Coordinates of C-alpha atoms in Angstrom, one line a residue:
X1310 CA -0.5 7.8 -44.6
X1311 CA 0.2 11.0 -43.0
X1312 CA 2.2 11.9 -40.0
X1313 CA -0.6 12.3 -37.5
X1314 CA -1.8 8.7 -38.1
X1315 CA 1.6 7.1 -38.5
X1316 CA 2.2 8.9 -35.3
X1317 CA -0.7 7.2 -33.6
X1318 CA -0.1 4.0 -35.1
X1319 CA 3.5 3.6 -33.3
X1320 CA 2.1 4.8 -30.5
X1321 CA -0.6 1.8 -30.1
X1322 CA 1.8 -0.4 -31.3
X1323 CA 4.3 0.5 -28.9
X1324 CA 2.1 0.3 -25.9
X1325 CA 0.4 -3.2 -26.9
X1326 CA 4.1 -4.3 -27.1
X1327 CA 4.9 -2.4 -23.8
X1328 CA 1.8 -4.2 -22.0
X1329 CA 3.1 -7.8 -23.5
X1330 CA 6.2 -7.0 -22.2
X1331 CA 5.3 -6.3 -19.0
X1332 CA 2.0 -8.2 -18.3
X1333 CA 3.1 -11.3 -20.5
X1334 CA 4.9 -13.0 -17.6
X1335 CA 2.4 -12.6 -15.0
X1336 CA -0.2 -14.1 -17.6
X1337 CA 2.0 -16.9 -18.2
X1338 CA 2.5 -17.5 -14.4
X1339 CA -1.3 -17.0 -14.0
X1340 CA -2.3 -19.6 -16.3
X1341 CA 0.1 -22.1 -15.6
X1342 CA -0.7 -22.0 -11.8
X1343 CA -4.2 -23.7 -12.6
X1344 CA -2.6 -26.3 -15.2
X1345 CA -2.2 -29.6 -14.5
X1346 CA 1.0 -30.6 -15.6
X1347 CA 4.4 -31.0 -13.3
X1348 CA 6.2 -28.4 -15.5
X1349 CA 5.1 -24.7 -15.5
X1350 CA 2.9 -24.8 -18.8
X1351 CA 0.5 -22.7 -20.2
X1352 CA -0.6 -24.4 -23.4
X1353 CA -1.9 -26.8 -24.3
X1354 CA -4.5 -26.4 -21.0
X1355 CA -4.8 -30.0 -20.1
X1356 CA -7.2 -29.6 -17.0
X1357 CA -8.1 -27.0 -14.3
X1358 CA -6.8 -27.7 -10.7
X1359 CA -6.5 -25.8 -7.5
X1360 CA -3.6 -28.2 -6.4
X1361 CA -0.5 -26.3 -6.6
X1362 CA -1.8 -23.7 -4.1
X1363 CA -2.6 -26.9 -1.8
X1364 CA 0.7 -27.7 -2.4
X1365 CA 2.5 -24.2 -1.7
X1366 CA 0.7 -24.3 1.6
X1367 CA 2.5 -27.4 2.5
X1368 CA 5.8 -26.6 1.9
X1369 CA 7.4 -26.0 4.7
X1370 CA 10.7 -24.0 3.6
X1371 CA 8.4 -22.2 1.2
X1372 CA 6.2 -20.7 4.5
X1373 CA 8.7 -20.7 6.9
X1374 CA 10.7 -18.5 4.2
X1375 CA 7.7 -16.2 3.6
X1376 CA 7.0 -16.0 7.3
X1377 CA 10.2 -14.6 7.3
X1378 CA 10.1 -12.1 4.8
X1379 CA 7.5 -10.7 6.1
X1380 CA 8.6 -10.4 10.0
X1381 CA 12.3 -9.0 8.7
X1382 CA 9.6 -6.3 6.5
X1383 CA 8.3 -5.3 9.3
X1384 CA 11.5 -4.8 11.4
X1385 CA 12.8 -2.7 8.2
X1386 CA 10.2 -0.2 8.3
X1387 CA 10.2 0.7 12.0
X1388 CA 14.0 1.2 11.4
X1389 CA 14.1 2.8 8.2
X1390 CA 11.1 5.4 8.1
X1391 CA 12.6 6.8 11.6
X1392 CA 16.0 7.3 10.4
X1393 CA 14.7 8.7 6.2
X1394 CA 12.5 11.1 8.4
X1395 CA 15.4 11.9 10.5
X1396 CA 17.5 12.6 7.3
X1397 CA 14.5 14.3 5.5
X1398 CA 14.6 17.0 8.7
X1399 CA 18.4 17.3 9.1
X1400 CA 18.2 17.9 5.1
X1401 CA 16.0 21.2 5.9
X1402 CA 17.6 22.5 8.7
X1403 CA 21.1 22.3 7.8
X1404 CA 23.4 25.2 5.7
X1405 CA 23.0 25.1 2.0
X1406 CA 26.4 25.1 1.4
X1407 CA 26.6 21.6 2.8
X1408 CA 23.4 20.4 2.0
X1409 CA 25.1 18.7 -1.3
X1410 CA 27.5 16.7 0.6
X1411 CA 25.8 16.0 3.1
X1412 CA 23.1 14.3 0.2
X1413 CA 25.9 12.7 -1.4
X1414 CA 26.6 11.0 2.1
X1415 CA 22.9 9.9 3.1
X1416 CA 22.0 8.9 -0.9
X1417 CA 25.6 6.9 -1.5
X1418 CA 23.8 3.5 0.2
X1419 CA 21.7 3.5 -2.9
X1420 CA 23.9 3.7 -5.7
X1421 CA 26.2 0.8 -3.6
X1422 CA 25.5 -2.6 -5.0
X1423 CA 23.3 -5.1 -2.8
X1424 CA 26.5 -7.5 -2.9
X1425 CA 28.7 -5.2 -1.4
X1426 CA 26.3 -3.8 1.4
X1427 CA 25.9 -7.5 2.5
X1428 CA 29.2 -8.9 2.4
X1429 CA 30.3 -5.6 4.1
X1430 CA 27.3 -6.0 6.9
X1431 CA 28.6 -9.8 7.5
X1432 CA 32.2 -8.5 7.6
X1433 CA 31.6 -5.4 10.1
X1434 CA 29.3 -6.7 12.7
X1435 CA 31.7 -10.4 12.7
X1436 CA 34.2 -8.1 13.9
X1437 CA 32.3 -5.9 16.1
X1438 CA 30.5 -8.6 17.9
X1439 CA 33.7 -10.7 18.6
X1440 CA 35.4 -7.5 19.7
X1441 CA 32.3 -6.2 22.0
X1442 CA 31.5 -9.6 23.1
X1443 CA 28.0 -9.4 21.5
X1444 CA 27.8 -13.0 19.7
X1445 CA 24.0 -12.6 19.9
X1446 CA 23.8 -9.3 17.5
X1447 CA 25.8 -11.5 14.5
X1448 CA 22.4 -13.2 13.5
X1449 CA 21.2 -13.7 10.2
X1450 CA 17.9 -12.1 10.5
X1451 CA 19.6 -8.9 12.9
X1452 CA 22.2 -8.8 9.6
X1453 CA 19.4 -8.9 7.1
X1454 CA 17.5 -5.9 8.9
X1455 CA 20.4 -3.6 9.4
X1456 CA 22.1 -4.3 5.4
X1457 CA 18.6 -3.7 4.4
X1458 CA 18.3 -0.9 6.0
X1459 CA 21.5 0.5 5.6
X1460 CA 19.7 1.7 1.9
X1461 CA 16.3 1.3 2.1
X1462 CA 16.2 4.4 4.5
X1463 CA 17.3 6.2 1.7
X1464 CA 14.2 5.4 -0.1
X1465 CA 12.7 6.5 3.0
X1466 CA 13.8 10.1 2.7
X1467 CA 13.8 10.5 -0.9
X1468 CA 9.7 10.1 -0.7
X1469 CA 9.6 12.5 2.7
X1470 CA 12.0 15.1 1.6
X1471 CA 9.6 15.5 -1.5
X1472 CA 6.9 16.2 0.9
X1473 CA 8.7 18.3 3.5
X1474 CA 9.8 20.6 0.6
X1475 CA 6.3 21.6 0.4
X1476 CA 5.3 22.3 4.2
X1477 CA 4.8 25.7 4.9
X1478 CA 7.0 26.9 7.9
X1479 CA 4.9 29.6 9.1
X1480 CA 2.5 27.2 10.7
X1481 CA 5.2 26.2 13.1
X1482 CA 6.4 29.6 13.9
X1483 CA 2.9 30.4 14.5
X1484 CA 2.4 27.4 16.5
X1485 CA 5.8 28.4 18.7
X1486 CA 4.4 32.1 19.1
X1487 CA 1.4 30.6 20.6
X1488 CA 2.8 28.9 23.1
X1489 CA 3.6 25.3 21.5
X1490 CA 6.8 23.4 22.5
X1491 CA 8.9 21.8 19.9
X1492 CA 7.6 18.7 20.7
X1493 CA 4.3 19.3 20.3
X1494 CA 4.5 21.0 16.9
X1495 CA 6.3 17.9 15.9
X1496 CA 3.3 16.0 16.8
X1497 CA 0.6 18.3 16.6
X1498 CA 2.1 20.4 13.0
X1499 CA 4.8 18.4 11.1
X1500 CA 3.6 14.9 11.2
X1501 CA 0.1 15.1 10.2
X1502 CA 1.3 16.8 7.4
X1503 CA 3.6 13.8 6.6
X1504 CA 1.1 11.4 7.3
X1505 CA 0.8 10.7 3.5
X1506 CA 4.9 10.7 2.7
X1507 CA 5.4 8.6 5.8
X1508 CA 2.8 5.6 4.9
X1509 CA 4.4 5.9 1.1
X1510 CA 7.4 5.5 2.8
X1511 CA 6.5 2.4 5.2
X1512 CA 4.8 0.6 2.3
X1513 CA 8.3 0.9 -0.4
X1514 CA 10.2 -0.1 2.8
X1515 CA 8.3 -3.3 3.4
X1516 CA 7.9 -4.2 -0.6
X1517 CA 12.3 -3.3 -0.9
X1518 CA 12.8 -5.3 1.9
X1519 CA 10.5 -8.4 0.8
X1520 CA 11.8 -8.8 -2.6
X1521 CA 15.3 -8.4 -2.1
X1522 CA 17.9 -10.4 -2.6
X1523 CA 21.4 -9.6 -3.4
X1524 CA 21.8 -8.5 0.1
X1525 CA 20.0 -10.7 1.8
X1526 CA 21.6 -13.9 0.5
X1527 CA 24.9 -12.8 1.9
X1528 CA 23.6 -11.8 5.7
X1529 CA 21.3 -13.9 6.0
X1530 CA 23.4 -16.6 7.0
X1531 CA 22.3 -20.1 7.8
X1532 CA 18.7 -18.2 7.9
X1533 CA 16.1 -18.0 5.0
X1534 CA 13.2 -16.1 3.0
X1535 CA 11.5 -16.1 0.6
X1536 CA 13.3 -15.0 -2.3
X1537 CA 16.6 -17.4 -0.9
X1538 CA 14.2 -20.0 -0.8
X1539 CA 12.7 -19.7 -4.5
X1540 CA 16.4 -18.9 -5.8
X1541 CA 17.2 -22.7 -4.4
X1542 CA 14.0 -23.8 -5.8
X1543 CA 14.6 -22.2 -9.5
X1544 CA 18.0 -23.9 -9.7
X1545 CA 16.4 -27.2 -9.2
X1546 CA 13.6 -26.9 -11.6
X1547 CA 10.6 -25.1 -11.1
X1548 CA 7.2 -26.3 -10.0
X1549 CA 3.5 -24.2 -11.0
X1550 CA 3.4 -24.0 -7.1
X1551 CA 5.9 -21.2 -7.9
X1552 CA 3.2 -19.6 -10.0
X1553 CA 0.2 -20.6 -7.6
X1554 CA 2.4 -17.7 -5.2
X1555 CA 3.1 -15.4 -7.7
X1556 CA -0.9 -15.3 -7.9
X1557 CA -1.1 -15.1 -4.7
X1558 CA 1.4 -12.5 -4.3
X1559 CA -0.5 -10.0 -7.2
X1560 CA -4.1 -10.8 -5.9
X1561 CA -3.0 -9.6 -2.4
X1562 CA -1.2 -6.7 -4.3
X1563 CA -4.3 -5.0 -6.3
X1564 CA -6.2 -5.8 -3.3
X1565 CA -4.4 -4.0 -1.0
X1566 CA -4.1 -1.3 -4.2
X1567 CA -7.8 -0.8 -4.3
X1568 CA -8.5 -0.8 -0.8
X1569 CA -6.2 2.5 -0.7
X1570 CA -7.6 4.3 -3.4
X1571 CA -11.0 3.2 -1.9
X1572 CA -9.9 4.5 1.4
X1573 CA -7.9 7.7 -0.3
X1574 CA -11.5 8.7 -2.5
X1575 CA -13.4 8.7 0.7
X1576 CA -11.3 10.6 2.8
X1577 CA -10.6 13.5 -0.1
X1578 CA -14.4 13.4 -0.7
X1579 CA -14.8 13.8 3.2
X1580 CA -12.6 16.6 3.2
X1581 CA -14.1 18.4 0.8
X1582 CA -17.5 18.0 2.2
X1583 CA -15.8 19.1 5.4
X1584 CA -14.5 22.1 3.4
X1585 CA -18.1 23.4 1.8
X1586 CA -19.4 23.1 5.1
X1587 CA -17.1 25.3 6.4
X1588 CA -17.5 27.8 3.1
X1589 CA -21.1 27.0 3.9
X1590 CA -21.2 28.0 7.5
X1591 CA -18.9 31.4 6.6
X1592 CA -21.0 33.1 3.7
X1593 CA -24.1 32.3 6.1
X1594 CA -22.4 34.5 8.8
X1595 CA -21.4 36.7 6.6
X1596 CA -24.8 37.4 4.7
X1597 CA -26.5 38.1 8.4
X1598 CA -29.8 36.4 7.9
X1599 CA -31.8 34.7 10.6
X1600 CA -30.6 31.0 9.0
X1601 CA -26.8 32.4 9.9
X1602 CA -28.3 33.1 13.5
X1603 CA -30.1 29.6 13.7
X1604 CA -27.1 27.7 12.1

């Protein structure tokens, strides 16, 4: 066999063992979440039932710990994309012979461990709030946000710095020559241009914040979400109601996936119908002819 084929023959073999790797569990969780049997099983297929998402919606922990999941997502992002935009700025503006430590500072939250930032939330804001005399800050979801935060902001910047780094900084010195206050060209200049980084960002925040754990099962106190809640449940034995929300949870996923790319292939095709137009409408000027005068 020669190289070139041996060469292709790893390769396919490597990716159908990559794909069954990756895909294997969610195909395994897929099937058994239509089984009939107690345990999670996916063969032999003894019947087809729609139970076990009947039964996920009745559990009451379960929903009450997705429920919040989902509300302490949301509080993450509006915390976290502020402050990584914040840090993304400060990381432009500042002298380059600091910029390194001062990325070594704002990155560090990241390469802590998950235990340590929520044992260390718990620890700090106990003492602050029985120094201040703020009982009502040391709760488990206001814990949850800030640990959560504490690193996912991080993320936050990583993905808008990458984008920043490409803005062109003659637009807003053209924009302040004109006239334009700092505020507006913030509004008006820098974050339209973000707009894309900024929505990455919001959308890694929410997803960091829903799945994790390590943190959260230390702040979270007497409180609970979802993955608290299906850590208990794994311990004691695991139901395909598990599974009938992990198909959930992937439906909703590449739904949401396509509906962006939908959304992202219309507005680029807009844009560049927006663009010929405009090529459109210039060579007509340019070319002089009673059509230019008309148009």
């Amino acid at each position: 066999m020669k190289a070139g084929a041996l060469q292709r023959v790893m390769f396919a073999v490597y990716a159908v063992v990559f794909f069954l790797y990756l895909l294997g569990p969610l195909a395994v969780m897929g099937v058994s979440a239509f089984n009939t049997p107690q345990y999670p099983q996916v063969w032999p297929i003894e019947g087809f039932t729609l139970d076990w998402f009947g039964l996920l919606l009745a559990d009451q922990d379960m929903m009450a710990g997705l429920r919040m999941s989902i509300w302490i997502g949301f509080l993450v992002v509006a915390i976290s994309v502020p402050i990584g935009l914040a840090g993304a700025i400060v990381m432009t503006q500042i002298q380059a012979r600091v910029r390194s430590a001062y990325y070594l500072i704002v990155v560090s939250p990241v390469l802590t461990p998950g235990i340590i930032i929520g044992i260390s939330t718990v620890v700090f804001w106990r003492q602050f709030t029985g120094q201040t005399g703020t009982r009502f800050l040391y709760d488990g979801v206001v814990l949850t946000v800030l640990g959560q935060a504490s690193f996912i902001s991080a993320y936050c910047m990583l993905i808008i710095l990458a984008r920043l780094q490409r803005f062109d900084r003659a637009q807003e010195e053209a924009a302040l020559d004109l006239g334009a206050s700092y505020p507006q060209v913030f509004r008006h200049i820098l974050l339209p241009f973000l707009k894309p980084a900024l929505a990455s960002a919001a959308v890694l925040a929410f997803l960091s914040s829903f799945e994790n754990y390590n943190t959260t099962t230390f702040s979270i106190l007497s409180d609970k979400t979802l993955t608290t809640v299906l850590a208990g449940r794994v311990r004691q034995g695991t139901t395909p109601a598990i599974s009938a929300l992990a198909v959930i949870i992937v439906a909703v996923t590449i739904v949401g996936a396509l509906a962006y790319e939908l959304y992202k292939r219309r507005a680029d095709a807009a844009a560049a119908r927006r663009q010929r137009a405009a090529l459109e409408e210039e060579e007509a000027e340019l070319s002089g002819t009673p059509a230019a005068a008309l148009a």
